[in-house]
Amino acid sequence: MISLSGVQFGSMFAGLGNTQTVEHSQDFTVVSLAAGASQSTDVTIPVERGETLNRLQIRLNGLESEWRPITSQFNFYNNSSVPSATERISVFPGMDGDNVVLFVYRSNLTGSARNMTAFTLDVKIRVMRPPF
Amino acid sequence: MPISDPRQVYFASQYSIDKIIGTFEGSFSAPGATGVVNVTTTSFGTSIPESTFFQGIYSVDNGDNWNRFNNDYGTDPISPDLDVYGYSTADVFVVTGRNNTFDSSSNFTVLYKVALIAKPDQGDITPQPIGSNIAFDSRENYLKIIEDEHTAISLGAGASTSYRVPHNLGRFPQAMSYLELSSGVGALTAGLYELDSVLKYLSADNVVNEGGAGATSSGLYLTTGDAVVKIKAGATAFAGELYVRVYSDD
């Protein structure tokens, strides 16, 4: 048994090495959607190895200034109050073989046709190398 | 002399790194049930008498494709067929599968792999096997920890909190966040979860995971100066220990 207090690095521990960094940007342009309609797009980003502990961050550039690390569903509403929001953007991360696949979903929440706001999806992926 | 830009080196002993203190793998069945989301759990002993950080992946096709915990599985991510996530407790790690098909003839055989990672307040432990004789490979970059903070949170129904960890890097770094629930709430039992798991599985009644423009959305946000976790409780109070780890690397 050992104490981890103050240990920066010890050869008895494996680290989580990082073998690849991938950055990707994709524009989502203005699109007109009918009342209540939605549009979905798969963003496929190849990485060197799918069986990893990837770390993923996204930003909706043009809508938010912050980056957000995600492992699960990401939601953005274009109003601070969900009931009055007019647009929803969701991003669902997943893997397909050696590809990171982001399912991007834009939905018009209003009762009439609407031009959906343009944005750029920025993505940063760290391909981590676990010991297994 | 301090390193002016830690991103330029793969490893520097003055910076702590994620320390893997054990890896585990196994499998379990996640069958469906008519008319309900069927929740199946499996667990394994860790021989570490404390909760830990972790990352996990899973496969439902015998290892051909692997997804990260919290990624949904299915052709329609909005209505996934299966959710898989994990949580850590003293001596035991639990993997959970939620079969959302509402179909008793549905069954997933879930393979999983989990790496346990030391948390900042980890006590005296015995590291477990990691599945490899190589602990460090100088060809690989190692994310360098520059902030490793945690705080107790206790939220009443409808209350919100914001936990800010300054990093002052002037750029957007890598970061991760965990929340250790001190007692069970909603669908979750006490344990240490990835923050996204808590936000996702308590979102119905217990935590506000949706909102807009950063105003009320719960989650981890990164600016050029801070890492900020925002959490707003829903109809149920909950409490726990919130962890934020920030790396010097982008």
XYZ file of C-alpha atoms in Angstrom:
382
model
C 0.000 0.000 0.000
C 1.264 3.434 -0.836
C 0.172 6.982 -0.268
C -0.559 8.995 -3.367
C -0.218 12.246 -1.515
C 2.240 14.426 -3.362
C 3.066 11.849 -6.023
C 3.466 13.538 -9.393
C 4.525 10.479 -11.281
C 5.539 7.030 -10.162
C 6.752 4.179 -12.267
C 4.257 1.868 -10.565
C 1.461 3.793 -12.249
C 0.568 3.753 -15.871
C -0.137 7.123 -17.328
C -2.742 7.842 -19.910
C -0.643 8.578 -22.944
C -1.963 10.625 -25.810
C -0.995 9.623 -29.310
C -3.052 11.896 -31.499
C -4.791 15.241 -31.363
C -7.454 15.916 -33.943
C -9.138 19.219 -34.588
C -12.100 19.606 -36.870
C -14.432 22.423 -37.820
C -17.624 22.231 -39.800
C -19.924 25.065 -40.815
C -23.642 24.812 -40.326
C -25.229 27.416 -42.534
C -28.543 29.196 -42.304
C -31.304 26.794 -43.184
C -35.042 27.280 -43.250
C -36.968 24.706 -41.284
C -40.736 24.351 -41.181
C -42.613 24.660 -37.909
C -41.434 21.964 -35.538
C -39.126 20.466 -38.150
C -35.609 19.234 -37.526
C -32.450 18.560 -39.481
C -29.795 16.043 -38.541
C -26.238 15.699 -39.787
C -23.554 13.151 -39.040
C -20.080 14.626 -38.631
C -17.537 11.844 -39.096
C -13.966 12.382 -37.918
C -11.401 9.593 -38.437
C -9.019 8.867 -35.566
C -6.142 6.439 -35.453
C -7.771 3.932 -33.148
C -11.332 3.543 -31.925
C -10.627 1.407 -28.876
C -9.407 4.259 -26.738
C -10.450 6.569 -23.965
C -10.892 9.564 -26.219
C -11.518 12.964 -24.763
C -13.792 15.187 -26.736
C -14.514 18.884 -26.570
C -16.893 20.896 -28.718
C -17.818 24.507 -29.207
C -20.694 26.019 -31.111
C -18.647 28.886 -32.487
C -20.846 31.867 -33.170
C -23.333 30.865 -30.501
C -21.171 30.197 -27.462
C -17.654 31.307 -26.641
C -16.927 28.438 -24.254
C -15.678 24.974 -25.078
C -17.442 22.078 -23.439
C -15.947 18.641 -22.751
C -18.672 16.097 -23.433
C -19.234 12.387 -23.208
C -22.974 12.437 -23.531
C -25.761 14.466 -25.001
C -25.036 18.172 -25.425
C -27.905 20.627 -25.685
C -27.986 24.267 -26.637
C -31.105 26.414 -26.667
C -30.935 29.897 -28.089
C -32.639 31.410 -25.103
C -31.881 31.185 -21.440
C -35.396 29.943 -20.801
C -36.295 26.656 -22.467
C -40.011 27.423 -22.824
C -39.253 30.516 -24.876
C -36.392 29.082 -26.885
C -36.871 29.053 -30.630
C -34.042 26.772 -31.676
C -32.449 23.691 -30.226
C -29.078 22.286 -31.174
C -28.030 18.933 -29.779
C -24.827 16.979 -30.331
C -24.604 13.273 -29.555
C -21.095 11.804 -29.581
C -20.333 8.229 -30.532
C -17.855 5.949 -32.261
C -18.131 3.907 -35.443
C -15.051 1.777 -35.779
C -12.121 4.193 -35.948
C -14.317 7.226 -36.500
C -15.701 9.660 -33.989
C -19.243 10.345 -35.158
C -21.135 13.384 -33.931
C -24.850 13.383 -34.578
C -25.837 17.045 -34.840
C -29.510 17.806 -34.501
C -31.101 21.215 -35.196
C -34.738 21.715 -34.379
C -37.162 24.561 -34.942
C -39.151 24.839 -31.730
C -41.570 27.463 -32.983
C -44.940 27.153 -34.676
C -43.822 28.736 -37.908
C -41.068 28.388 -40.469
C -37.777 29.828 -39.302
C -34.276 30.489 -40.573
C -32.015 28.570 -38.214
C -28.930 30.430 -36.981
C -25.608 29.601 -38.590
C -22.701 28.388 -36.477
C -19.460 26.489 -36.758
C -19.014 23.252 -34.885
C -15.472 23.173 -33.526
C -14.198 19.830 -32.288
C -11.047 18.825 -30.397
C -10.291 15.153 -29.847
C -7.510 13.715 -27.739
C -6.869 10.090 -28.623
C -5.692 8.593 -25.356
C -3.815 5.334 -25.177
C -4.954 3.152 -22.283
C -2.796 0.197 -21.268
C -5.459 -2.315 -22.180
C 13.400 27.025 -14.390
C 9.684 26.572 -15.042
C 8.616 25.371 -18.435
C 7.101 28.338 -20.227
C 4.805 26.240 -22.377
C 4.109 22.720 -21.039
C 2.477 21.778 -24.325
C 5.915 21.578 -25.892
C 6.962 18.571 -23.820
C 5.402 15.130 -23.650
C 6.139 14.703 -19.972
C 7.634 16.840 -17.231
C 8.008 15.522 -13.714
C 6.997 18.847 -12.187
C 3.462 18.289 -13.421
C 1.227 15.548 -12.148
C -0.506 13.312 -14.669
C -3.515 11.020 -14.676
C -2.293 7.976 -12.773
C -3.973 4.725 -13.729
C -4.330 2.586 -10.622
C -5.970 -0.438 -12.194
C -7.698 -1.663 -15.327
C -10.586 -4.087 -15.492
C -12.732 -5.678 -18.163
C -15.727 -7.946 -18.322
C -19.137 -8.453 -19.855
C -22.786 -8.598 -18.924
C -26.205 -8.932 -20.538
C -28.536 -5.955 -20.820
C -31.913 -7.421 -21.788
C -34.979 -5.391 -22.648
C -38.341 -5.574 -20.951
C -41.782 -4.883 -22.311
C -42.907 -1.337 -21.771
C -40.129 -0.152 -19.482
C -36.502 0.941 -19.566
C -34.756 -2.109 -18.197
C -31.751 -1.335 -16.037
C -29.092 -3.998 -15.535
C -25.980 -3.626 -13.459
C -22.826 -5.600 -12.978
C -19.970 -4.898 -10.633
C -16.420 -5.934 -9.900
C -14.190 -5.583 -6.889
C -11.388 -3.063 -7.228
C -9.416 -3.850 -4.050
C -9.176 -0.080 -3.615
C -11.072 0.952 -0.498
C -12.070 4.343 -1.882
C -13.879 5.708 -4.881
C -11.682 6.749 -7.796
C -11.824 8.646 -11.046
C -12.189 6.427 -14.089
C -12.834 6.209 -17.795
C -14.575 3.354 -19.532
C -15.527 2.064 -22.946
C -18.034 -0.553 -24.064
C -18.884 -2.687 -27.086
C -22.096 -4.422 -28.084
C -20.692 -6.195 -31.165
C -18.113 -8.440 -29.577
C -15.371 -5.856 -29.695
C -15.597 -4.673 -33.317
C -16.633 -1.173 -32.248
C -16.087 0.549 -28.923
C -17.947 3.504 -27.486
C -17.083 5.626 -24.530
C -19.252 5.341 -21.424
C -22.174 7.787 -21.725
C -22.169 7.601 -25.528
C -25.521 6.192 -26.597
C -25.870 3.151 -28.781
C -28.432 2.839 -31.533
C -29.314 4.113 -34.964
C -31.170 7.093 -33.510
C -29.144 8.866 -30.806
C -32.170 10.849 -29.717
C -33.907 7.608 -28.803
C -30.976 5.296 -28.103
C -31.401 1.579 -27.756
C -28.852 1.351 -24.975
C -27.065 3.608 -22.496
C -23.996 2.429 -20.594
C -22.292 4.262 -17.771
C -20.314 3.469 -14.635
C -19.686 4.693 -11.146
C -17.084 4.080 -8.507
C -17.519 3.310 -4.806
C -15.214 2.009 -2.121
C -13.915 -1.416 -3.216
C -16.536 -1.797 -5.956
C -17.062 -0.451 -9.450
C -20.519 -0.694 -10.991
C -21.314 -0.753 -14.713
C -24.901 -0.014 -15.669
C -26.754 -0.764 -18.879
C -30.102 0.822 -19.640
C -31.945 -1.036 -22.388
C -34.364 1.500 -23.848
C -35.999 -0.697 -26.480
C -39.074 -1.538 -24.367
C -38.850 -4.951 -25.989
C -38.419 -8.164 -24.011
C -36.879 -9.901 -27.024
C -34.051 -7.379 -27.144
C -30.763 -8.240 -25.516
C -27.303 -6.687 -25.660
C -24.165 -8.476 -24.613
C -22.058 -5.616 -23.323
C -18.269 -5.872 -23.154
C -16.611 -3.200 -21.064
C -13.128 -1.955 -20.176
C -12.478 0.426 -17.321
C -9.339 2.279 -16.285
C -9.364 3.564 -12.714
C -7.574 6.881 -12.309
C -6.389 8.410 -9.040
C -8.402 11.376 -7.794
C -6.653 14.308 -6.093
C -7.591 13.344 -2.551
C -6.845 9.667 -3.036
C -5.596 8.096 0.163
C -3.375 5.114 0.787
C -4.076 2.443 -1.791
C -2.541 -0.594 -3.421
C -2.318 -0.129 -7.200
C -3.920 -2.947 -9.146
C -2.739 -4.646 -12.360
C -3.014 -2.535 -15.468
C -2.824 -5.176 -18.156
C 0.570 -4.095 -19.400
C 4.154 -4.152 -18.256
C 4.734 -0.718 -19.724
C 3.683 2.083 -17.406
C 5.136 4.967 -19.363
C 6.011 5.475 -23.000
C 8.046 8.580 -23.732
C 6.753 8.655 -27.318
C 3.336 9.596 -26.034
C 2.156 12.914 -24.757
C 0.821 12.976 -21.207
C -1.756 15.535 -20.247
C -0.197 17.669 -17.536
C -2.420 18.591 -14.612
C -2.268 22.226 -13.586
C -5.425 22.510 -11.490
C -6.952 19.676 -9.496
C -9.693 21.095 -7.315
C -12.746 19.830 -5.526
C -15.480 21.217 -3.346
C -18.505 20.051 -1.445
C -21.830 21.050 -2.954
C -25.301 20.807 -1.477
C -28.209 21.966 -3.532
C -31.771 22.350 -2.390
C -34.605 21.839 -4.840
C -34.340 24.428 -7.588
C -31.063 25.827 -6.287
C -28.047 26.371 -8.467
C -24.330 26.706 -7.975
C -21.326 27.627 -10.031
C -17.873 26.320 -9.195
C -15.079 28.237 -10.840
C -11.535 26.955 -11.111
C -9.216 29.620 -12.523
C -6.439 28.340 -14.776
C -5.263 31.661 -16.261
C -3.761 30.002 -19.322
C -5.177 32.478 -21.791
C -6.423 29.636 -23.981
C -8.922 26.781 -23.872
C -7.396 23.792 -22.081
C -8.460 20.192 -21.646
C -10.482 19.475 -18.516
C -12.692 16.849 -16.932
C -15.193 16.790 -14.099
C -16.645 14.212 -11.738
C -19.329 14.372 -9.082
C -19.463 12.015 -6.126
C -23.031 11.774 -4.868
C -23.036 11.368 -1.105
C -26.369 9.574 -1.181
C -28.717 8.216 -3.775
C -30.886 10.593 -5.747
C -33.348 9.833 -8.529
C -32.116 6.928 -10.618
C -28.588 7.142 -9.233
C -27.173 5.574 -6.105
C -24.343 7.045 -4.073
C -20.996 6.935 -5.829
C -18.519 8.822 -7.967
C -19.780 9.533 -11.495
C -18.542 11.331 -14.532
C -20.351 14.664 -14.425
C -22.157 13.916 -17.691
C -23.691 10.786 -16.184
C -25.207 12.792 -13.371
C -26.508 15.441 -15.716
C -27.954 12.883 -18.067
C -29.626 10.492 -15.699
C -30.915 13.048 -13.258
C -32.109 15.372 -15.966
C -35.768 14.439 -15.775
C -36.482 15.722 -12.299
C -33.309 16.239 -10.400
C -30.958 18.478 -12.286
C -31.426 21.063 -14.993
C -29.408 19.851 -17.909
C -31.046 22.023 -20.484
C -31.265 25.728 -20.859
C -29.648 28.154 -23.183
C -26.671 30.308 -23.922
C -24.915 29.007 -20.861
C -27.358 30.713 -18.526
C -28.911 27.697 -16.895
C -27.464 24.686 -18.696
C -25.662 22.465 -16.252
C -22.256 21.324 -17.373
C -18.545 22.048 -17.557
C -17.602 25.186 -19.451
C -14.128 26.264 -20.459
C -13.059 29.823 -21.054
C -9.580 31.199 -21.608
C -9.306 31.921 -17.890
C -11.510 29.455 -16.040
C -13.104 26.053 -15.912
C -16.618 26.477 -14.569
C -19.118 23.837 -13.558
C -22.696 25.025 -13.466
C -25.316 22.865 -11.825
C -28.917 23.625 -11.126
C -30.967 21.175 -9.119
C -34.402 20.205 -10.271
C -37.177 19.057 -7.995
C -34.943 17.090 -5.659
C -32.121 18.223 -3.436
C -28.778 16.501 -3.712
C -25.286 16.806 -2.326
C -21.822 15.563 -3.071
C -18.214 16.342 -3.844
C -17.526 18.070 -7.143
C -14.147 17.572 -8.855
C -12.586 19.593 -11.657
C -9.262 18.651 -13.219
C -7.665 21.069 -15.687
C -4.682 20.232 -17.875
C -2.117 22.545 -19.357
C -2.657 20.920 -22.732
C -5.157 22.022 -25.358
